[in-house]
mmCIF file of C-alpha atoms and ligand atoms in Angstrom:
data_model
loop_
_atom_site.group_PDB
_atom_site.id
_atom_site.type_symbol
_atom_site.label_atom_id
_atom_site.label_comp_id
_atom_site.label_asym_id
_atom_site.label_seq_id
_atom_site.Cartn_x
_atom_site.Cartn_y
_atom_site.Cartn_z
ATOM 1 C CA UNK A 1 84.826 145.058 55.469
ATOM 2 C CA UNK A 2 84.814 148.757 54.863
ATOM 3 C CA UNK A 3 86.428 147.835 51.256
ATOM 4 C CA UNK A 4 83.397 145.388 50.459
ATOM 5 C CA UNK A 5 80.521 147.957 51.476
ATOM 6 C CA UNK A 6 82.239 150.248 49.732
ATOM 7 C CA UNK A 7 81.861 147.835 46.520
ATOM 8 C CA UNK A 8 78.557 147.335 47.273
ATOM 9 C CA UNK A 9 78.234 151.181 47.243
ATOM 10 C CA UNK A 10 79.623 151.617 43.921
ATOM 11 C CA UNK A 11 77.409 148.644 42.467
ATOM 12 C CA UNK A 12 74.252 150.214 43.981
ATOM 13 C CA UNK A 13 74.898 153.235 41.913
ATOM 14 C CA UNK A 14 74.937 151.423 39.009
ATOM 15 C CA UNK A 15 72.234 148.619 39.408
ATOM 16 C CA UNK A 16 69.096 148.362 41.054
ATOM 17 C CA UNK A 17 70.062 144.224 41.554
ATOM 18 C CA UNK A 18 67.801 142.265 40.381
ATOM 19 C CA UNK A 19 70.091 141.069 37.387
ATOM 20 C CA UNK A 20 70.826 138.779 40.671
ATOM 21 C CA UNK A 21 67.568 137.277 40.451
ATOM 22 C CA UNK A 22 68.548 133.712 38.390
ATOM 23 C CA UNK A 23 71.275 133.238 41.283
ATOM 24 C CA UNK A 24 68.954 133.518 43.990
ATOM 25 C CA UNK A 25 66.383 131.124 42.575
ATOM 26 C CA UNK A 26 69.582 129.041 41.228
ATOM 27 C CA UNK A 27 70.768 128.871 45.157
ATOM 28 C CA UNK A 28 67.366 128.011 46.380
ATOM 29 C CA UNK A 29 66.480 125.269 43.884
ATOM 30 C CA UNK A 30 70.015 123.821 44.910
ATOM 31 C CA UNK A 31 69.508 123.761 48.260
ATOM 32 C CA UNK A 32 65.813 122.382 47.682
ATOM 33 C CA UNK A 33 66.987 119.940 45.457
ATOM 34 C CA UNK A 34 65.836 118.220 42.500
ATOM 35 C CA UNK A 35 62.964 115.194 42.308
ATOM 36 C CA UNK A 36 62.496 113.501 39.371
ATOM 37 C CA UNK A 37 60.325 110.136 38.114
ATOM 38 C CA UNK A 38 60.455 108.179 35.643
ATOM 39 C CA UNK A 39 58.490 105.076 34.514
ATOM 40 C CA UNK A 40 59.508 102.235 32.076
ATOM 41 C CA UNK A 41 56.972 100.349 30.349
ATOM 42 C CA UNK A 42 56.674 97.605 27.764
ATOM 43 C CA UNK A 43 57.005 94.239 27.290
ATOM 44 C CA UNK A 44 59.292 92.354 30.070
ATOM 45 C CA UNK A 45 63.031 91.001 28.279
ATOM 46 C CA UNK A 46 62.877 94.512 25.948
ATOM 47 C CA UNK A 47 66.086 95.655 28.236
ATOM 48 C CA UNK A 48 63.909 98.181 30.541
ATOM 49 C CA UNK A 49 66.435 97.732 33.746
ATOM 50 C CA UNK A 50 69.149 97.426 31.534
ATOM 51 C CA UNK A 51 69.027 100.743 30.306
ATOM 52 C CA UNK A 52 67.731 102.456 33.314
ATOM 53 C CA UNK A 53 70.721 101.568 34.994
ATOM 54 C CA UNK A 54 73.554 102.611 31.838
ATOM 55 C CA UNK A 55 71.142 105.724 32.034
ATOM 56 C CA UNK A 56 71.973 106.697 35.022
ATOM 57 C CA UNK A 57 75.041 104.892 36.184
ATOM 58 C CA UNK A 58 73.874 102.965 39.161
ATOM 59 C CA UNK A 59 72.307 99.406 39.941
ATOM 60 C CA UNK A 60 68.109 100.158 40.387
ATOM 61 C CA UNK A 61 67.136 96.477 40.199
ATOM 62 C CA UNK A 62 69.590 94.685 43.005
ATOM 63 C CA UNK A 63 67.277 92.828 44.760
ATOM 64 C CA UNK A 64 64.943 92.100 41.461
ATOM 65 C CA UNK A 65 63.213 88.760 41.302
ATOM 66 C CA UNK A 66 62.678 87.383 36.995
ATOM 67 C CA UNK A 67 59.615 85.382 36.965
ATOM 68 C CA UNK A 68 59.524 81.808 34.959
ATOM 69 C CA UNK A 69 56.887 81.125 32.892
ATOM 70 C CA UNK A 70 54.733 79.260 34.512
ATOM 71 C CA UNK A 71 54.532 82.137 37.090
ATOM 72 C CA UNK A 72 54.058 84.667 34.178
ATOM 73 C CA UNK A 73 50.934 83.050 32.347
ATOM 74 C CA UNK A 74 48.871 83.921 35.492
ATOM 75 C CA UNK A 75 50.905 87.041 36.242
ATOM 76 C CA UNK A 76 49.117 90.852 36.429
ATOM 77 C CA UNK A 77 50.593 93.509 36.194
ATOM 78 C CA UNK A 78 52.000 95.185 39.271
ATOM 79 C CA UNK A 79 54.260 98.215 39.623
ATOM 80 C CA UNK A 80 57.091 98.766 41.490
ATOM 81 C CA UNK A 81 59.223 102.104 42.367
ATOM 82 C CA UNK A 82 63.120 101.949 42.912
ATOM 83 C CA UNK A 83 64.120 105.383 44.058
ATOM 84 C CA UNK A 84 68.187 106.487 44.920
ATOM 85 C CA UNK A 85 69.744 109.827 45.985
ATOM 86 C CA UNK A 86 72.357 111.040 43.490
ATOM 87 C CA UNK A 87 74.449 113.883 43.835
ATOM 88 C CA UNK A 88 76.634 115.555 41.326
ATOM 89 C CA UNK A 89 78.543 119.229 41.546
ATOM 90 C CA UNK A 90 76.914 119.694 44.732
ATOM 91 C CA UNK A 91 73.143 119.047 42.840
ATOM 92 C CA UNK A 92 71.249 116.899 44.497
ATOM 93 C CA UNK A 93 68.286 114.252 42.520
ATOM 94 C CA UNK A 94 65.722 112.098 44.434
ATOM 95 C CA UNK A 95 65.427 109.522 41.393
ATOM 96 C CA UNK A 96 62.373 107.371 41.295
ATOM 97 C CA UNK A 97 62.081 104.625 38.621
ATOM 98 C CA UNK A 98 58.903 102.968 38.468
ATOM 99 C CA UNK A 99 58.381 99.884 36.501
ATOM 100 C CA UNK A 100 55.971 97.671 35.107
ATOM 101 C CA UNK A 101 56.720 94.161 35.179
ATOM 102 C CA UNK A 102 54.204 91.793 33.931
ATOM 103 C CA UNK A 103 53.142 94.600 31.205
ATOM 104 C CA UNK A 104 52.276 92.463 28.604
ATOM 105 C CA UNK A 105 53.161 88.813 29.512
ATOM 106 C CA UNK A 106 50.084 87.056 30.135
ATOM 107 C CA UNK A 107 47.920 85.504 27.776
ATOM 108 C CA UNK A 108 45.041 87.537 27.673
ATOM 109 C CA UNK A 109 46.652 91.388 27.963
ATOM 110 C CA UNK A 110 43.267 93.118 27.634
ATOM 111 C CA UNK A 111 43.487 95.990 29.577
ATOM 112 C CA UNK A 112 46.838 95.094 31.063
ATOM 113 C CA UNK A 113 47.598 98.679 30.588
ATOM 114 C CA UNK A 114 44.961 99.915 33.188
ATOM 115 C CA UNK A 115 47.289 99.207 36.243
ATOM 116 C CA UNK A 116 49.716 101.851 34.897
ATOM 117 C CA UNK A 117 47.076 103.857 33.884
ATOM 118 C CA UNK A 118 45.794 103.620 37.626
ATOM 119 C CA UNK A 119 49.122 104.022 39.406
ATOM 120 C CA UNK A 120 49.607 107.369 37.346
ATOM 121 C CA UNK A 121 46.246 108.734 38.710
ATOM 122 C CA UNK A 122 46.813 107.399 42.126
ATOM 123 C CA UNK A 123 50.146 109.985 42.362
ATOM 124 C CA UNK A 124 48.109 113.008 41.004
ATOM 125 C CA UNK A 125 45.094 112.190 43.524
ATOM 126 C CA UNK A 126 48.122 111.711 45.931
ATOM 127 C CA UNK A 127 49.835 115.141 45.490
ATOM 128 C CA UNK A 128 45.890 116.813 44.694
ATOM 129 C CA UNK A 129 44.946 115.922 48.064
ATOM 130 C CA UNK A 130 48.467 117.050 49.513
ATOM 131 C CA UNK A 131 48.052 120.818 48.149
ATOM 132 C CA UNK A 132 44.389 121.089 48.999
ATOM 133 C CA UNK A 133 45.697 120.326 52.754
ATOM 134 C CA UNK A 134 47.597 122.373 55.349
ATOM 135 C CA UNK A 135 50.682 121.261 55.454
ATOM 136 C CA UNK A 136 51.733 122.424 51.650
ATOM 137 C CA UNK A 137 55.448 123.250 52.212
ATOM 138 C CA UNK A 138 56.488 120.262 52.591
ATOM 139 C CA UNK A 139 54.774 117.863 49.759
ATOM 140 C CA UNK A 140 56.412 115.518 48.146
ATOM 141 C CA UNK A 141 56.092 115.045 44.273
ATOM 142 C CA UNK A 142 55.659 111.657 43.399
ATOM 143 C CA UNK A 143 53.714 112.192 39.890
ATOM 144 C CA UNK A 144 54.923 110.662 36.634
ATOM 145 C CA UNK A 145 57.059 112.933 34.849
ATOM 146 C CA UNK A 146 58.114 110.854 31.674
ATOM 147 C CA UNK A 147 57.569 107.222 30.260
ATOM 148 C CA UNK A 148 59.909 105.678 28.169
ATOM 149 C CA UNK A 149 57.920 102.999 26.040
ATOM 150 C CA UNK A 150 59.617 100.605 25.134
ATOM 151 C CA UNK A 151 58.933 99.078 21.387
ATOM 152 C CA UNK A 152 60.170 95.746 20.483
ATOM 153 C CA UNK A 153 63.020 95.698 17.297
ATOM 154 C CA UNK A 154 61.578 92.314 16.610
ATOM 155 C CA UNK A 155 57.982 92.979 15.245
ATOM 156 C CA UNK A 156 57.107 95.104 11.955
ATOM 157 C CA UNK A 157 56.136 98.229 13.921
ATOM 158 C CA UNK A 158 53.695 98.863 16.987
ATOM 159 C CA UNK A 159 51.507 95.865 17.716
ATOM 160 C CA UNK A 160 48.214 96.365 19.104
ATOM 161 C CA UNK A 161 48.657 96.076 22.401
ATOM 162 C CA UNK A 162 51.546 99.155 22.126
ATOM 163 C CA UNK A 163 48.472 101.345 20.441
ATOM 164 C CA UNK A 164 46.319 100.545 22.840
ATOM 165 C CA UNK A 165 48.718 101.124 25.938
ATOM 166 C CA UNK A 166 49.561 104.708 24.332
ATOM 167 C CA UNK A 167 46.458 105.984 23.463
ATOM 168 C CA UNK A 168 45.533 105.123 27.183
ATOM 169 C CA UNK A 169 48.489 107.202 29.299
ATOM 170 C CA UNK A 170 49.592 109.287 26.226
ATOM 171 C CA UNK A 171 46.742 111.833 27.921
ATOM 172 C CA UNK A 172 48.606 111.841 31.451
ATOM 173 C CA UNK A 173 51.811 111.454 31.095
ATOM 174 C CA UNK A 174 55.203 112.019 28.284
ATOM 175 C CA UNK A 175 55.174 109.530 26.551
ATOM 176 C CA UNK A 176 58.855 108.911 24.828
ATOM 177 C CA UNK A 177 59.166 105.861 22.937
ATOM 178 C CA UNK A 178 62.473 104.051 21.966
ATOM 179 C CA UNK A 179 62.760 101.581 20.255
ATOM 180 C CA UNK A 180 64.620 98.637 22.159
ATOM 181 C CA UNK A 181 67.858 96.492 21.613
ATOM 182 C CA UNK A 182 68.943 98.457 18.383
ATOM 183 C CA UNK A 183 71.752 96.280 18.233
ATOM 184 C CA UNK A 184 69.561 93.420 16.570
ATOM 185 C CA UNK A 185 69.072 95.965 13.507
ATOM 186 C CA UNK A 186 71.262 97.171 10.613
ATOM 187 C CA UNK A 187 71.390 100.727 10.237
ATOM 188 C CA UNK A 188 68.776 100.489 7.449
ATOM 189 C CA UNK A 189 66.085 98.514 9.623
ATOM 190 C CA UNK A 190 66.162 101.130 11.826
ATOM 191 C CA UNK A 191 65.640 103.655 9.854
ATOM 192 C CA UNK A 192 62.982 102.124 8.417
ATOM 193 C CA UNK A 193 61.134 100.990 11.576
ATOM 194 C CA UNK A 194 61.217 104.646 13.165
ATOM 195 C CA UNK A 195 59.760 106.158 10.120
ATOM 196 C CA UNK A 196 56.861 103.202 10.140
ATOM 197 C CA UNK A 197 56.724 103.552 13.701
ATOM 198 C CA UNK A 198 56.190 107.790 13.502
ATOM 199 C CA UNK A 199 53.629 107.039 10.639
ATOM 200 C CA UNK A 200 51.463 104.635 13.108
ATOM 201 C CA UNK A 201 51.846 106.749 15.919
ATOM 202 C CA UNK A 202 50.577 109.768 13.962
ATOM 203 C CA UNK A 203 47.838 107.186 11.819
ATOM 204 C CA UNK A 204 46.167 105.996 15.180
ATOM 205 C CA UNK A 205 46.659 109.525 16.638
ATOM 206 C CA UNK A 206 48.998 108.745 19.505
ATOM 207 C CA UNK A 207 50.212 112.004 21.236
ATOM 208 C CA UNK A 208 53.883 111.788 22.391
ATOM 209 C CA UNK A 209 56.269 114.230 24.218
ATOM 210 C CA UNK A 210 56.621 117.236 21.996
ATOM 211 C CA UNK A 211 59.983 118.364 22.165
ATOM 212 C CA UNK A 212 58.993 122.734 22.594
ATOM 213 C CA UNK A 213 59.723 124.981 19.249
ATOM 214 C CA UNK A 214 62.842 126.922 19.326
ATOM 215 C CA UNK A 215 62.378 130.464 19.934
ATOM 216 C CA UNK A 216 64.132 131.990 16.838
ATOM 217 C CA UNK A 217 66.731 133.725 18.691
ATOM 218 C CA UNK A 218 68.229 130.773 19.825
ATOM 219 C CA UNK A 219 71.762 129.761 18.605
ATOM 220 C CA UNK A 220 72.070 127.358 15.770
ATOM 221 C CA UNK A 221 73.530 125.008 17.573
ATOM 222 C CA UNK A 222 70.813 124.572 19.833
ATOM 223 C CA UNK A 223 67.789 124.117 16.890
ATOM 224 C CA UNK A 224 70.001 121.813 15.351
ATOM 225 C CA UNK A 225 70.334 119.819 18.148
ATOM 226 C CA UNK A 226 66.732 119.723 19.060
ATOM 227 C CA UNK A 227 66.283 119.029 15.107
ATOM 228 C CA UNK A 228 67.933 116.273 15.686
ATOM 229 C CA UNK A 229 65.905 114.980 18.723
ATOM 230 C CA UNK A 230 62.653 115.217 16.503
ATOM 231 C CA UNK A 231 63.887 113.431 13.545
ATOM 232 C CA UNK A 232 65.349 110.411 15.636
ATOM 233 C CA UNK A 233 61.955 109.358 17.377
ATOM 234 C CA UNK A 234 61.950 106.352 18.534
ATOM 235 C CA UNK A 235 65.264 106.768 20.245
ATOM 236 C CA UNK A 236 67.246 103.587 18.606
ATOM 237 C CA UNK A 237 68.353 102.551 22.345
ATOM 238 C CA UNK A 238 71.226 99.741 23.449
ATOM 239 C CA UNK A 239 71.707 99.084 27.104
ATOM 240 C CA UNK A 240 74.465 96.905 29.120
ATOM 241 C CA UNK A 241 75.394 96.739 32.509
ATOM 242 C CA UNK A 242 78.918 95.825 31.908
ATOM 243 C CA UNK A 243 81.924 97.175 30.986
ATOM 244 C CA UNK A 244 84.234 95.626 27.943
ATOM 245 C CA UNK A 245 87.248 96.532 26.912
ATOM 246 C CA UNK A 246 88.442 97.163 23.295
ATOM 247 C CA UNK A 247 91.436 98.752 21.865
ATOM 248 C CA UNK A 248 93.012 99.573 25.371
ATOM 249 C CA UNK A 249 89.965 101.571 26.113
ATOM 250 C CA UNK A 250 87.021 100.235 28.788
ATOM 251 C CA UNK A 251 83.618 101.104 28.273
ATOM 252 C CA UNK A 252 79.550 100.019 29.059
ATOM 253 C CA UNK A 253 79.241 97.788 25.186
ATOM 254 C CA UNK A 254 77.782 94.630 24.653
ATOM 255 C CA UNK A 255 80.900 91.807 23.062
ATOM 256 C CA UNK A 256 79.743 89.899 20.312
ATOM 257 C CA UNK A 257 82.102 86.986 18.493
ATOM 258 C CA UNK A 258 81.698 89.507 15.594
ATOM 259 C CA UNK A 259 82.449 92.612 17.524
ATOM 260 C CA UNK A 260 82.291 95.469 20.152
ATOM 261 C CA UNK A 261 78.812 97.840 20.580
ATOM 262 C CA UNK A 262 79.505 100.681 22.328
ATOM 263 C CA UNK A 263 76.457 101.964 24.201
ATOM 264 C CA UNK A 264 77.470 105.527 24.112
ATOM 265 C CA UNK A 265 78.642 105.596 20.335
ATOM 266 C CA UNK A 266 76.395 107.712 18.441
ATOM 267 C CA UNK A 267 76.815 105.881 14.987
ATOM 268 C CA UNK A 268 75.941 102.487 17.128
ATOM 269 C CA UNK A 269 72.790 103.846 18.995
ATOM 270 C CA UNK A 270 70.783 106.843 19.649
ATOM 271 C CA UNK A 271 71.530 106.398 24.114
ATOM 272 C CA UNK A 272 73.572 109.398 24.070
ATOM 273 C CA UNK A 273 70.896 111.408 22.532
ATOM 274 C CA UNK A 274 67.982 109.849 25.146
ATOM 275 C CA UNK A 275 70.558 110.257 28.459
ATOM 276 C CA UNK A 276 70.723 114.228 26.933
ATOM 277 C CA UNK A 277 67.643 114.703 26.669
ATOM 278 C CA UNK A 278 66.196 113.208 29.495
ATOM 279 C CA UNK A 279 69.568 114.865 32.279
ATOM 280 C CA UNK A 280 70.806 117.294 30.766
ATOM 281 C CA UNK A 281 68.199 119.083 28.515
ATOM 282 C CA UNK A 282 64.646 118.246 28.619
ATOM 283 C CA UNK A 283 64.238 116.965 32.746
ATOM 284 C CA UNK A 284 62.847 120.527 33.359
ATOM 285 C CA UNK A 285 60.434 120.733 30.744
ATOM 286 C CA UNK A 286 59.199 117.369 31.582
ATOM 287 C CA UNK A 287 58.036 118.386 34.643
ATOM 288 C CA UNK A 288 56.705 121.327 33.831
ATOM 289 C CA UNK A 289 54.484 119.846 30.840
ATOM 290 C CA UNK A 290 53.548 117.497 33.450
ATOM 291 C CA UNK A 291 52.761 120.046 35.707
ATOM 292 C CA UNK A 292 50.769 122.054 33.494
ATOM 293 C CA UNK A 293 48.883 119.864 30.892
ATOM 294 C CA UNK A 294 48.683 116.413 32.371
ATOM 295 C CA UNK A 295 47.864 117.141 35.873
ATOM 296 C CA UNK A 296 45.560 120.149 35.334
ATOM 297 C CA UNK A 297 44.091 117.853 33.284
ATOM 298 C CA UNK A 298 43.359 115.881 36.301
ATOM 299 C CA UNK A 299 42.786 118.799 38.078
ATOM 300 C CA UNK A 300 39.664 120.059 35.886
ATOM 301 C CA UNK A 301 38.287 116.685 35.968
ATOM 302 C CA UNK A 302 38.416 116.139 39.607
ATOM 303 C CA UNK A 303 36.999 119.141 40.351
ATOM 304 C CA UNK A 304 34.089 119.094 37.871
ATOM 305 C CA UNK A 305 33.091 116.011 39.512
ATOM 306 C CA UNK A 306 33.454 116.738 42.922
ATOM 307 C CA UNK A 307 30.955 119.986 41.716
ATOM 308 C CA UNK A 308 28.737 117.788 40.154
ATOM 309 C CA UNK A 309 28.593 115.728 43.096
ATOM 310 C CA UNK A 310 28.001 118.071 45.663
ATOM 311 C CA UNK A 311 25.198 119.251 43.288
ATOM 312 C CA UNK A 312 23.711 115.850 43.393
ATOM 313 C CA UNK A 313 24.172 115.271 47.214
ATOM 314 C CA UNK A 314 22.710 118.740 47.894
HETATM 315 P P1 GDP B 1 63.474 93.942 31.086
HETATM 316 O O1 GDP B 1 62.711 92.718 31.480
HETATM 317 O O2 GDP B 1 62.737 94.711 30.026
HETATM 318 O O3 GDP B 1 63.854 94.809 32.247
HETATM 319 O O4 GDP B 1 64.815 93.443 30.357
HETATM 320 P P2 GDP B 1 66.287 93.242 30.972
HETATM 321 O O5 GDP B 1 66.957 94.562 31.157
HETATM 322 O O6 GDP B 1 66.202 92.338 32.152
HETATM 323 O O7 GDP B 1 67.023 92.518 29.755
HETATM 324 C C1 GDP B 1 66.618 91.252 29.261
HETATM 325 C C2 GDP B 1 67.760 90.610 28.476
HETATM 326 O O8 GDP B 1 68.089 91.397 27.346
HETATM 327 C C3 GDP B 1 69.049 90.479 29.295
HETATM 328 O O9 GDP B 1 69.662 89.251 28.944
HETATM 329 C C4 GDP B 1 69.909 91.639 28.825
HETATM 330 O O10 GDP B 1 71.297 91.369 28.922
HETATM 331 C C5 GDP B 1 69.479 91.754 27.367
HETATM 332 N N1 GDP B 1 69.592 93.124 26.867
HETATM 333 C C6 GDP B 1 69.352 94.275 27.554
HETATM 334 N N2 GDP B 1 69.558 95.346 26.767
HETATM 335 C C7 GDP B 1 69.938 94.869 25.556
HETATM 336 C C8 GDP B 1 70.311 95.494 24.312
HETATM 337 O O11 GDP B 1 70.324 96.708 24.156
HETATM 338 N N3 GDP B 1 70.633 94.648 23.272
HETATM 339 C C9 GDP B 1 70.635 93.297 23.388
HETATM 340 N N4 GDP B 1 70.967 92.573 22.336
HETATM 341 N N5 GDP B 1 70.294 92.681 24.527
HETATM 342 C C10 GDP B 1 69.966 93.449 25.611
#
């Protein structure tokens, strides 16, 4: 005891202690721990739950029902939110995957973005109205923090009802399109459709997640890799939910009579990349873009017209 105040002594001498800072907010955010959500959207059969669960390792969609089509032609959309506890190192996630199925099935899909659009804006009323009450320590955060669009591999870029969806959320949410089932392409088509997909996203001004500049004292490694990020939107995505094994080695691929795909090969698909960015890199910065442009967004907005209306009522 006497040795470890004396320690402390010493230390003192030398530091005031607030290089300790990053550990303290490190233990705290730890003990909080973490919440994050993300929504899928995009035509149903573009392997949405497939790659939410090699994502993140786990079965979301056990108990999900697949409509016919019969059932489909008359079909809204309606959204649904899977959410699981995962814990790794001791770091704790409340994960929340929300889905859209019926995004784009029915005949007539005018507009059958404006269920996601409302469900977005129901969360940010949701958590508006929880910090303008008085019980604020304890709120939970259920907004949209990214969207993964999905974009079919089939078509010849974005078709209008992707354009339309965008430009709709691409204001209130991050909006990070892949493009889906890259194993239908040869390396050249998808080169090709991400550079025709980047020029129509930019042509009909569709505002995506911006991956932030790199401060120019960061290490080369790190602007290369977010280099890289940039350059390969739409992530070229391939999902499975089962394991196959190939040269005495298991892994999450899809078997074809032609061959193995491995999910998390780089030269085979751009997953690895996506999982990265969305765990291990980017999660933060998600949710604080969210926090600070698309919900004060909503924040100005609601509060201009609840002035204007008071003014009125007055
Ligand atoms: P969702 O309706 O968008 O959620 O699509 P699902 O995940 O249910 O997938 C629809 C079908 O596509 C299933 O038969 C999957 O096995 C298949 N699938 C999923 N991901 C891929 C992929 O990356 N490549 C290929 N070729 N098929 C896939």
């Amino acid at each position: 005891m006497s040795r470890l105040l004396s320690s402390l002594q010493d230390m003192d001498r030398e530091y005031v202690g607030f290089a300790t800072l990053p550990n303290q907010v490190h233990r705290k955010s730890v003990k909080k721990g973490f919440a994050f959500t993300l929504m899928v959207a995009g035509e149903s059969g573009l392997g949405k739950s497939t790659l939410v669960n090699s994502l993140y390792l786990t079965d979301l969609y056990n108990n999900r029902k697949v409509l016919n089509a019969e059932e489909r032609i008359v079909q809204t959309v309606f959204i649904t939110k899977h959410t699981v506890g995962i814990e790794e190192k001791g770091v704790r996630l409340r994960l929340s995957i929300v889905d859209t199925p019926g995004f784009g099935d029915a005949v007539n899909n005018t507009e059958s973005w404006k269920e996601i659009e409302d469900y977005i804006d129901q969360q940010f009323e949701q958590y508006f109205r929880d910090e303008s009450g008085l019980n604020r320590k304890n709120i939970q955060d259920n907004r949209v923090h990214c969207c993964l669009y999905f974009i079919s591999p089939f078509g010849h870029g974005l078709r209008p009802l992707d354009v339309e969806c965008m430009r709709a959320l691409h204001d209130k949410v991050n909006i990070v399109p892949v493009l889906a089932k890259a194993d239908s392409l040869t390396p050249t088509e998808v080169r090709r459709k991400k550079m025709k997909i980047r020029e129509e996203m930019e042509k009909f001004g569709i505002n995506i997640y911006q991956f932030p500049d790199c401060e120019f004292d960061e290490d080369e490694e790190f602007k290369q890799q977010e280099q890289l990020l940039k350059d390969s939107i739409p992530f070229a995505v391939i999902g499975s939910n089962i394991q196959v094994e190939s040269k005495g080695r298991k892994f999450r691929g899809r078997l074809y009579p032609w061959g193995v795909v491995e999910v998390e090969d780089p030269a085979h698909s751009d997953f690895l990349l996506l999982r990265n960015m969305l765990v291990k890199t980017h999660m933060q910065d998600l949710k604080d873009v969210t926090r600070e442009t698309h919900y004060e967004n909503y924040r100005g907005k609601h509060l201009c017209f609840i002035f204007i209306y008071n003014n009125i009522v007055a």
